[in-house]
Short mmCIF file of C-alpha atoms in Angstrom, two decimals:
data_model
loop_
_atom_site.label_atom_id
_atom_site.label_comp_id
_atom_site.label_asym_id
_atom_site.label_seq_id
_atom_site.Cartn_x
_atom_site.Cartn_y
_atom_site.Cartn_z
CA UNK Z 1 -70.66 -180.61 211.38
CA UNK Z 2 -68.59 -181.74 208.50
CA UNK Z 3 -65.15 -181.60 210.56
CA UNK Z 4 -67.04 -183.41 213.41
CA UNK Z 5 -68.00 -186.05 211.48
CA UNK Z 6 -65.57 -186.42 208.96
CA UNK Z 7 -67.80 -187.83 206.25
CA UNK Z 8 -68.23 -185.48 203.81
CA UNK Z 9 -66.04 -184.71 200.27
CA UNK Z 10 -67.36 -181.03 200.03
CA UNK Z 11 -69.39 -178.36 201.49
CA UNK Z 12 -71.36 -175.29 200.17
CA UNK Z 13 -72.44 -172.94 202.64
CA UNK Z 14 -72.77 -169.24 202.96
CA UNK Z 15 -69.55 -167.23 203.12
CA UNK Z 16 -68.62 -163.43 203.36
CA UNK Z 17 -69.40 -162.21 199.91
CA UNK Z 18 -72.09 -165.14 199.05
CA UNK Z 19 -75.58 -165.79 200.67
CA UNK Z 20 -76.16 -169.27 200.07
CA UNK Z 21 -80.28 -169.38 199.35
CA UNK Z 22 -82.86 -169.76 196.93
CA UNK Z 23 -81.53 -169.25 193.25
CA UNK Z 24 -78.07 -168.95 194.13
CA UNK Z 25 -78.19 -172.29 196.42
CA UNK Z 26 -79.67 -174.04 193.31
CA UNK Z 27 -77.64 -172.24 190.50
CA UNK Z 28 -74.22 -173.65 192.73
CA UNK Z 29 -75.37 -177.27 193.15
CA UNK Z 30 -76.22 -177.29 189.43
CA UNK Z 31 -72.83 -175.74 188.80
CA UNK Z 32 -71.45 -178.81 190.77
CA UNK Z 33 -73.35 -181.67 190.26
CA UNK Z 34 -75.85 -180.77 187.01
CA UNK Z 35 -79.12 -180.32 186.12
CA UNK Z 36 -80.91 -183.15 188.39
CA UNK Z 37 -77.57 -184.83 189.97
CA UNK Z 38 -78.24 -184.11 193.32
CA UNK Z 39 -80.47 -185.64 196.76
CA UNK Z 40 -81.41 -182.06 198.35
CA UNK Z 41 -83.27 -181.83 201.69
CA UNK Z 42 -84.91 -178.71 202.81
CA UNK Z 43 -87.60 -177.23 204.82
CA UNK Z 44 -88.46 -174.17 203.17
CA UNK Z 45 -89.96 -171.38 200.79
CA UNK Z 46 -86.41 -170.71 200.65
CA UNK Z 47 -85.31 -174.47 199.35
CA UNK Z 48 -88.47 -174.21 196.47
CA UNK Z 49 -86.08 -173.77 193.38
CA UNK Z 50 -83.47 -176.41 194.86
CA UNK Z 51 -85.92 -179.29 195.18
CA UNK Z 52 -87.32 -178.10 191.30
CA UNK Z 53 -83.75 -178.84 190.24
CA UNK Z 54 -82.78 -181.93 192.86
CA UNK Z 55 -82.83 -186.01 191.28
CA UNK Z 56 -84.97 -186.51 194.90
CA UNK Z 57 -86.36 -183.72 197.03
CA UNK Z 58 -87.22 -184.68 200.81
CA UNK Z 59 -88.91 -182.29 202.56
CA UNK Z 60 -88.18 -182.22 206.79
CA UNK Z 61 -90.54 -179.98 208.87
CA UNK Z 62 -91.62 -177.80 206.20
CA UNK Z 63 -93.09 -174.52 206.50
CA UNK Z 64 -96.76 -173.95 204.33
CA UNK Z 65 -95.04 -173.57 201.23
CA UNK Z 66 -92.80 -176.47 201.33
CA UNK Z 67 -95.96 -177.93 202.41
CA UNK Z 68 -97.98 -177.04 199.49
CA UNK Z 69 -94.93 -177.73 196.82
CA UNK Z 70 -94.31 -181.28 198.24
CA UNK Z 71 -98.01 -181.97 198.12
CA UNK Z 72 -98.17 -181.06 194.49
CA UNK Z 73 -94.86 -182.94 193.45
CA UNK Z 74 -95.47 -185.88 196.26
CA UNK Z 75 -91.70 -186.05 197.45
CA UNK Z 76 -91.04 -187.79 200.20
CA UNK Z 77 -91.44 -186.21 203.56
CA UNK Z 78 -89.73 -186.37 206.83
CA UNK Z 79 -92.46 -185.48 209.30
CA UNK Z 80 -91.26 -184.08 212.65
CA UNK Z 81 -93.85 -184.63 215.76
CA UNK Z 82 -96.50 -182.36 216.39
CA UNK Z 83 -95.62 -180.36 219.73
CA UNK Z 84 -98.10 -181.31 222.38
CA UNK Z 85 -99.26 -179.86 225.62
CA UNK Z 86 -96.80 -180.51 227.32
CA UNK Z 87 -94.00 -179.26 225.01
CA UNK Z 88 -95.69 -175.75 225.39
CA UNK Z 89 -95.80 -176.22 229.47
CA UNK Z 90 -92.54 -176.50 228.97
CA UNK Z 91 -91.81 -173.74 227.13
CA UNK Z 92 -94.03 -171.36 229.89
CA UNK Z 93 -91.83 -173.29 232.28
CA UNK Z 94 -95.15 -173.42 234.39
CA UNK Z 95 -93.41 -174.66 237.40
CA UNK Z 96 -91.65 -172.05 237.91
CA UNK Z 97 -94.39 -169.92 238.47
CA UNK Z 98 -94.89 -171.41 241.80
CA UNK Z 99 -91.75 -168.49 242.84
CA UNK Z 100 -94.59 -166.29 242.27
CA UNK Z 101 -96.68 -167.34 245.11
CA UNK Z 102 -94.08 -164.76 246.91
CA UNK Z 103 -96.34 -161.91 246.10
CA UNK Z 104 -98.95 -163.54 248.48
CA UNK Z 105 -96.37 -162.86 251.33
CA UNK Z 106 -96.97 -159.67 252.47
CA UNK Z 107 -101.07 -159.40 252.29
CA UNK Z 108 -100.78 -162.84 254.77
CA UNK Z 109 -97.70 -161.61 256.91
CA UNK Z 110 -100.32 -157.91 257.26
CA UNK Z 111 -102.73 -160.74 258.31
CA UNK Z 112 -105.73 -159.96 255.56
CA UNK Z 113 -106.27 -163.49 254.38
CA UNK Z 114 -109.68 -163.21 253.98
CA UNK Z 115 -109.73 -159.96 252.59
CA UNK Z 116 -110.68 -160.28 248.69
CA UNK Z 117 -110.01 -157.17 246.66
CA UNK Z 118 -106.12 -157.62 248.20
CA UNK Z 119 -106.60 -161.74 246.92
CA UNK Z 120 -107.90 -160.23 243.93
CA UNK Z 121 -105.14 -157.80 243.32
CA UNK Z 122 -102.33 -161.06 244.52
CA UNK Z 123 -103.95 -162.86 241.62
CA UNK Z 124 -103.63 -160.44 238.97
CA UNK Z 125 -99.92 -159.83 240.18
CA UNK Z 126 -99.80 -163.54 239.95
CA UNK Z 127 -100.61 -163.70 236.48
CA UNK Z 128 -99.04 -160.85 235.29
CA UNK Z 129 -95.54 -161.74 236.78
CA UNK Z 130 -96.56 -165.18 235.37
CA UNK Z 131 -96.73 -164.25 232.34
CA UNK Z 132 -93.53 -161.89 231.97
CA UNK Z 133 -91.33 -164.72 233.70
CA UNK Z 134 -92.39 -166.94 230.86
CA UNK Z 135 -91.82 -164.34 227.86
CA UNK Z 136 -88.15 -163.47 229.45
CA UNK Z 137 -87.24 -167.88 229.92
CA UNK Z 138 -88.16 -167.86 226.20
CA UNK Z 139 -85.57 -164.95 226.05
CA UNK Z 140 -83.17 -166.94 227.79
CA UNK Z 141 -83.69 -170.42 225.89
CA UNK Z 142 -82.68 -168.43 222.93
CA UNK Z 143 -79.78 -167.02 224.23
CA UNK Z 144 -78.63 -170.26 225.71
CA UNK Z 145 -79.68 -172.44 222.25
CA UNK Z 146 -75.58 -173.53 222.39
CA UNK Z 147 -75.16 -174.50 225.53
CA UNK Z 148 -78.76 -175.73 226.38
CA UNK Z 149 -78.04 -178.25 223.29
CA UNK Z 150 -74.83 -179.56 225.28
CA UNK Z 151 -76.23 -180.45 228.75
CA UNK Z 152 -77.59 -183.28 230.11
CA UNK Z 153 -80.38 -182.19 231.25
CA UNK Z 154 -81.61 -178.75 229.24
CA UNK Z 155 -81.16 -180.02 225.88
CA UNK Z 156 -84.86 -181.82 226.15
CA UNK Z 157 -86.70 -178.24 226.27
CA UNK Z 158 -88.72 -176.88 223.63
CA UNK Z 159 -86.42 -174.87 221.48
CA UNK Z 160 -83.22 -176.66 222.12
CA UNK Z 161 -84.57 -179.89 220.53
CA UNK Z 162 -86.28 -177.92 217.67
CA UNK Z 163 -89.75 -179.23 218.53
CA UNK Z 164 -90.61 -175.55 218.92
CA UNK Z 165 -89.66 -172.83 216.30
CA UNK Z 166 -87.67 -169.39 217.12
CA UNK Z 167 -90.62 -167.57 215.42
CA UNK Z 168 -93.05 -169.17 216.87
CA UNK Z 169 -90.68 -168.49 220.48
CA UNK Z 170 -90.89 -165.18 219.42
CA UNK Z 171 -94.00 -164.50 218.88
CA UNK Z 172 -95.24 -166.42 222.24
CA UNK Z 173 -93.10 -164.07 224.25
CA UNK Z 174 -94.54 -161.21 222.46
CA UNK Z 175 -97.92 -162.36 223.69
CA UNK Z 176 -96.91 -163.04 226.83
CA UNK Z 177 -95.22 -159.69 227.16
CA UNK Z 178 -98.79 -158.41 226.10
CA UNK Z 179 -100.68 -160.62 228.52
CA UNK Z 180 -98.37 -159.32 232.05
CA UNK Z 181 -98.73 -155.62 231.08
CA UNK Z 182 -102.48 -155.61 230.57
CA UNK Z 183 -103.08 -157.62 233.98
CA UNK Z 184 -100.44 -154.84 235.62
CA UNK Z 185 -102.50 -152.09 234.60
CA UNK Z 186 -105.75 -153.13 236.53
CA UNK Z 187 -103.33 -153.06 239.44
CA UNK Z 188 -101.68 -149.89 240.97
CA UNK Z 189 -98.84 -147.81 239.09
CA UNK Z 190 -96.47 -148.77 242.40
CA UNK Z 191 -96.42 -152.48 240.87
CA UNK Z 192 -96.25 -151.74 236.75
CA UNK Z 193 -92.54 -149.91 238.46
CA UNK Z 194 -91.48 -153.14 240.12
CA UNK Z 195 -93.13 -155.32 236.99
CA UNK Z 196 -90.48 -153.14 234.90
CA UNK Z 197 -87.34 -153.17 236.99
CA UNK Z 198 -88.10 -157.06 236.99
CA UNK Z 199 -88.13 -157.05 233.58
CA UNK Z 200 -84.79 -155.31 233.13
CA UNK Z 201 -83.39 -157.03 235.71
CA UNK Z 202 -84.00 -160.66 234.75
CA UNK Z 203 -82.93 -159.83 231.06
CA UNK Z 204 -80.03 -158.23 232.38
CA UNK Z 205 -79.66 -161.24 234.27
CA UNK Z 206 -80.16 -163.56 230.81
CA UNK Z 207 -77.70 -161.79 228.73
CA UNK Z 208 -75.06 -160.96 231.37
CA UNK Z 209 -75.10 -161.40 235.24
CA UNK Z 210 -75.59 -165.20 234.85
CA UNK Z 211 -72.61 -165.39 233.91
CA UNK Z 212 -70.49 -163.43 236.38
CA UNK Z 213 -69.17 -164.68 239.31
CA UNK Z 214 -71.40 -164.10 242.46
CA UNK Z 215 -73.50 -161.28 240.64
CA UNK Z 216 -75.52 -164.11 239.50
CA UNK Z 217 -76.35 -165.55 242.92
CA UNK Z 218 -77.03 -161.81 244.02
CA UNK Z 219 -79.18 -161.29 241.07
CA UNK Z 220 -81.24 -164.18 241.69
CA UNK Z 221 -81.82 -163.53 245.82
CA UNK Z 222 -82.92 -159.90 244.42
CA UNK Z 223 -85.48 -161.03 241.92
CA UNK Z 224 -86.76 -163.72 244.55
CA UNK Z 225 -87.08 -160.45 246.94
CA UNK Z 226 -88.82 -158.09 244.18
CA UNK Z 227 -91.82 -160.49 243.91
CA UNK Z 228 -92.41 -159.75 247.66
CA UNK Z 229 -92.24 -155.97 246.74
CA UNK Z 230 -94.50 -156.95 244.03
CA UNK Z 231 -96.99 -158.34 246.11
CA UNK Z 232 -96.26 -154.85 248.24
CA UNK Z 233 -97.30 -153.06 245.47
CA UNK Z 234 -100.04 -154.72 244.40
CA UNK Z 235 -101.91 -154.63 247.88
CA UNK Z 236 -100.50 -151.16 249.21
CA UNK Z 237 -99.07 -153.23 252.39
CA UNK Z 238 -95.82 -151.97 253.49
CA UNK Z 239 -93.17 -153.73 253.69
CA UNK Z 240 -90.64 -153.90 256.69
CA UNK Z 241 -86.96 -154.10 256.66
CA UNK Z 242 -87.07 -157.33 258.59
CA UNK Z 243 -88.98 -159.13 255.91
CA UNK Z 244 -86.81 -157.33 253.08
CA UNK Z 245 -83.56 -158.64 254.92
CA UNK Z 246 -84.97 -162.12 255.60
CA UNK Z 247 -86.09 -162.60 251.86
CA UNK Z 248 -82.53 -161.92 250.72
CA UNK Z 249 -80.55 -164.12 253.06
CA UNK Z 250 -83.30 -166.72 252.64
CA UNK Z 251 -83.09 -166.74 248.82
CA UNK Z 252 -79.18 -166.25 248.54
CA UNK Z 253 -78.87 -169.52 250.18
CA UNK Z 254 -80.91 -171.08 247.86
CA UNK Z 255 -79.41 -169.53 244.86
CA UNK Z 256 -76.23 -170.47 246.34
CA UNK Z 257 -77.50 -174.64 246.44
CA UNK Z 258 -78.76 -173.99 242.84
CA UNK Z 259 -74.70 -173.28 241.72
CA UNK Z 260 -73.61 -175.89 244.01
CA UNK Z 261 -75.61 -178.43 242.45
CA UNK Z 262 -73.95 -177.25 238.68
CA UNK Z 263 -70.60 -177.53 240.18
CA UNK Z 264 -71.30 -181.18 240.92
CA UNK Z 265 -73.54 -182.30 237.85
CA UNK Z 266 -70.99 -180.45 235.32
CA UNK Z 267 -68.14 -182.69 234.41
CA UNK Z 268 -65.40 -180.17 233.21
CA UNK Z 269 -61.79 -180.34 234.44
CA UNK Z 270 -60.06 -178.42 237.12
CA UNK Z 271 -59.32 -174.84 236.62
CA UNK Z 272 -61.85 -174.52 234.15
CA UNK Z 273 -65.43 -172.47 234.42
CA UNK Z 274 -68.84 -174.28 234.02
CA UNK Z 275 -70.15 -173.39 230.48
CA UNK Z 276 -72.52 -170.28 230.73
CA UNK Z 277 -70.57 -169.37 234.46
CA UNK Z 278 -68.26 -167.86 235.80
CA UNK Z 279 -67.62 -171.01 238.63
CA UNK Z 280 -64.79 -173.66 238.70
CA UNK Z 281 -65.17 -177.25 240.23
CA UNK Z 282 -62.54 -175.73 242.69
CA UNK Z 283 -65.48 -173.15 244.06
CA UNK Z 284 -67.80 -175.88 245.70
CA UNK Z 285 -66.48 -175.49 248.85
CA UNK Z 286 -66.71 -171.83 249.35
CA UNK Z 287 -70.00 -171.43 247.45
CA UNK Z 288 -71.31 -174.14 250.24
CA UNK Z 289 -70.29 -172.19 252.87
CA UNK Z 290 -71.16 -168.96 251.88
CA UNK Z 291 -75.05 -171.03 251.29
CA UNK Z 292 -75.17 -172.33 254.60
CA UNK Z 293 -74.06 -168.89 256.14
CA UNK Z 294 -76.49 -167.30 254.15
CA UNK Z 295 -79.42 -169.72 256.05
CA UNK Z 296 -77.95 -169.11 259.26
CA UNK Z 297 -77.77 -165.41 259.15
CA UNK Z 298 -81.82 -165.39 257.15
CA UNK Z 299 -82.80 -167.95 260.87
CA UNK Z 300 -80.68 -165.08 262.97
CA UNK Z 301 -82.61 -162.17 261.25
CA UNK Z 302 -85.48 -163.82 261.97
CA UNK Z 303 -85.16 -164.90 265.35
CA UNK Z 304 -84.04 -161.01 266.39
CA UNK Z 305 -87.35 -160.04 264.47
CA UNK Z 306 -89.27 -162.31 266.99
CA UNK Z 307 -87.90 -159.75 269.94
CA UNK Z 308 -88.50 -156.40 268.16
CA UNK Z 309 -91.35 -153.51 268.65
CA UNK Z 310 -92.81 -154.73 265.66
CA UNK Z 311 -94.22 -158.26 266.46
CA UNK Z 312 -94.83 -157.40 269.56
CA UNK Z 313 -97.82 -154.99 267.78
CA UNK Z 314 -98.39 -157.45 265.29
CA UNK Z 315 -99.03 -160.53 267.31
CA UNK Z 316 -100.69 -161.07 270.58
CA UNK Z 317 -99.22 -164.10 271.56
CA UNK Z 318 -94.94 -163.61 270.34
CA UNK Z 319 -93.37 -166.49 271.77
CA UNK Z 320 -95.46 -168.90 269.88
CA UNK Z 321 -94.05 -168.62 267.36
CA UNK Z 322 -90.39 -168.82 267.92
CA UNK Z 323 -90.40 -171.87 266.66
CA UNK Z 324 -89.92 -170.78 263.21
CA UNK Z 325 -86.13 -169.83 263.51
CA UNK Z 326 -85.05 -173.61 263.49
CA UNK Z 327 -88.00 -174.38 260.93
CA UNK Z 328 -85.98 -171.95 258.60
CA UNK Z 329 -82.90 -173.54 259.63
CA UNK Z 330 -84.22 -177.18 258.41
CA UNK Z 331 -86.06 -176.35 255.81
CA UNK Z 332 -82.32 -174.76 253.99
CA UNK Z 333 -80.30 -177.00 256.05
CA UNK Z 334 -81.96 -180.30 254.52
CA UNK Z 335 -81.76 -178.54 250.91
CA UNK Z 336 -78.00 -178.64 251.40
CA UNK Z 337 -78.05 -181.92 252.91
CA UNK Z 338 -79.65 -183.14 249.92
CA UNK Z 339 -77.52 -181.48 247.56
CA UNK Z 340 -74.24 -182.64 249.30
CA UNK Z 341 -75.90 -186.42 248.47
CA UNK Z 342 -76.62 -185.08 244.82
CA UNK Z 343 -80.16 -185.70 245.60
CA UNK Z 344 -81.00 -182.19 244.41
CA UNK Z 345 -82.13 -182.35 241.08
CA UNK Z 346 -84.66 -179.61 240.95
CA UNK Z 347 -84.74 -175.87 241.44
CA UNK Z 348 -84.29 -175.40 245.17
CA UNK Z 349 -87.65 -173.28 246.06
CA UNK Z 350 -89.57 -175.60 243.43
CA UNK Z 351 -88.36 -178.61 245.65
CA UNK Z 352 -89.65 -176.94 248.82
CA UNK Z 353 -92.94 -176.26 247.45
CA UNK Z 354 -93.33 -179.36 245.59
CA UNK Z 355 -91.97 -181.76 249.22
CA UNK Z 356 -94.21 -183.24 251.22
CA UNK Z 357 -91.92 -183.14 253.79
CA UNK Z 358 -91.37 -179.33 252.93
CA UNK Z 359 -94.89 -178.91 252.46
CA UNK Z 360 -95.28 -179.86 256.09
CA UNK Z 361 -92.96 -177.73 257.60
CA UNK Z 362 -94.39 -175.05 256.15
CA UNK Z 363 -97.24 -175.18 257.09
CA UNK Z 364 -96.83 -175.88 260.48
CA UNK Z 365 -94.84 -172.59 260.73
CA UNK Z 366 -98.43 -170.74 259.25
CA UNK Z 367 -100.28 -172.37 261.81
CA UNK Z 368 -97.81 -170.76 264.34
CA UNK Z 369 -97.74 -167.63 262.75
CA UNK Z 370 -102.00 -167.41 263.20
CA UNK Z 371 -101.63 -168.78 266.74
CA UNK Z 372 -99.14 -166.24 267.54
CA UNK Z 373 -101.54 -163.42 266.48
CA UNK Z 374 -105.12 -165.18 267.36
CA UNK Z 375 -104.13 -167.95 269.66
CA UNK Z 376 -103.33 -168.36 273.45
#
């Protein structure tokens, strides 16, 4: 801070062989500037000593006991806004937990939509990958403090603007931790497995895929896919290979748009990576065109699904619902439109659940799917 700005004569700070708190923080200002020569701003049990030995003690956020000693002394106070609502809504990143409407997929593809102990069972899965999504994006906020504080657009969350404490971050995702586990275990062993291997897999993902070239994009279409073998889990509905190799061509695509969009917000120059990636402005091309193959081949899975054994068991009525191949196709298709325009500025399968025009779509392709198995 003091090169950056250039307006300071001297600094003490911590070093190697000297911790630079409490006593010893106070004993070297004294040392410098004598008994009462010094401003000294601190937050603090730590800073109690300093501000007993400052000329003027402000006191900025404090903790209870910088609390209770500026009370006492009446120093002046810098008071930091309370966190509301929706400073903690976005700390859960509750938006995000539309993804886990996935885990509804299979009980309404095995057509048992009125069926309530599997409803039951999708809402505990619900809230218990709800909950462990949240405690591992607090994970991730911390690990991404850095570079969350240098981009346009992440340095207004919680922890990145300070409004919410690491502690307190800490201790959330503890609960939260708590919270997923305990809903898992009213549900069968099958989905505490896949609750795990998401949970090693999406802090794997945090520390180190993110941040490897196309692992990332891999790991994301895979963690999309295990909240449909969640949902599997959870209701004892198999699932087929069709569905499993739709979900990851599907999601890759959209992973795929949510890189493309980076490549085009980030301003860095040529030949260098994003921040936190392992892309370079040169990759937008090919990471477009691997996205829109991606939605062409998760439309040609699904199409040959349409002519297999298995629908024709599943659905009375087939050919109704053919229609859905170039519903997938627009529903990806207009994602990368949009992107191309940089009119993407949300997470790709947020935007299609949140679009009207999306929301549409959608759910004219469920009304073919239950005319395809009840209609004529």
């Amino acid at each position: 801070i003091a090169s950056h700005l250039g307006i300071f004569d001297r600094v003490l700070a911590t070093d190697g062989p000297h911790n630079m708190t409490s006593g010893r923080k106070r004993d070297s200002l004294v040392a410098a500037y004598g008994d009462g020569g010094f401003d000294y701003a601190g937050n603090s049990r730590h800073d109690l000593q300093v501000f007993d030995a400052a000329r003027s003690a402000i006191v900025v956020a404090p903790d209870r006991h910088a609390a209770r000693w500026q009370a006492g002394h009446g120093a002046e106070t810098v008071a930091v806004p309370k966190p509301t609502l929706k400073t903690f809504v976005k700390m859960l990143r509750v938006h995000q937990w539309l993804k886990n409407a996935l885990i509804a997929v299979p009980m309404v593809l095995s057509h048992e939509y009125f069926n309530i102990d599997m409803i039951w069972e999708c809402v505990l899965a619900f809230i218990s990958f709800s909950a462990v999504a949240s405690a591992i994006y607090i994970l991730n906020d911390f690990f991404d403090l850095a570079l969350d504080r240098k981009h346009p657009t992440k340095r207004y969350r919680p922890f990145a603007t300070g409004a919410l404490t690491i502690p307190f971050g800490f201790g959330a995702m503890m609960a939260l931790i708590a919270v997923g586990i305990a809903a898992g275990l009213l549900l069968p062993i099958e989905f505490l497995g896949v609750l795990g291997g998401y949970m090693v897999v999406t802090t794997a993902y945090s520390l180190s895929f993110k941040r490897m070239l196309l692992v990332d994009v891999l790991t994301l279409a895979g963690l999309y896919t295990i909240r449909v073998l969640a949902g599997a889990a959870a209701t004892g509905v198999d699932v087929s290979f069709w569905l499993l190799a739709f979900s990851i061509f599907f999601f890759l695509s959209l992973a795929l748009v949510k890189r493309f969009v980076e490549l085009r917000t980030t301003a860095i120059p040529a030949g260098e990576r994003i921040a936190g990636r392992g892309y370079r402005t040169e990759d937008q091309e090919i990471v477009a065109q691997a996205g829109m193959a991606s939605a062409f081949s998760s439309a040609l899975v699904l199409a040959l699904y349409m002519d297999s054994v298995a629908v024709r068991e599943l659905y009375s009525h087939p050919w109704v619902m053919w229609p859905l191949a170039p519903i997938v196709l627009y529903l990806t298709m207009r994602v990368w439109i949009l992107a191309r325009r940089d009119e993407m500025h949300d997470d790709p399968v947020v935007f299609i659940i949140r679009d009207w025009r999306s929301q549409i779509v959608v759910a004219i392709g469920a009304a073919l799917l239950v005319a395809g198995a009840w209609g004529g």
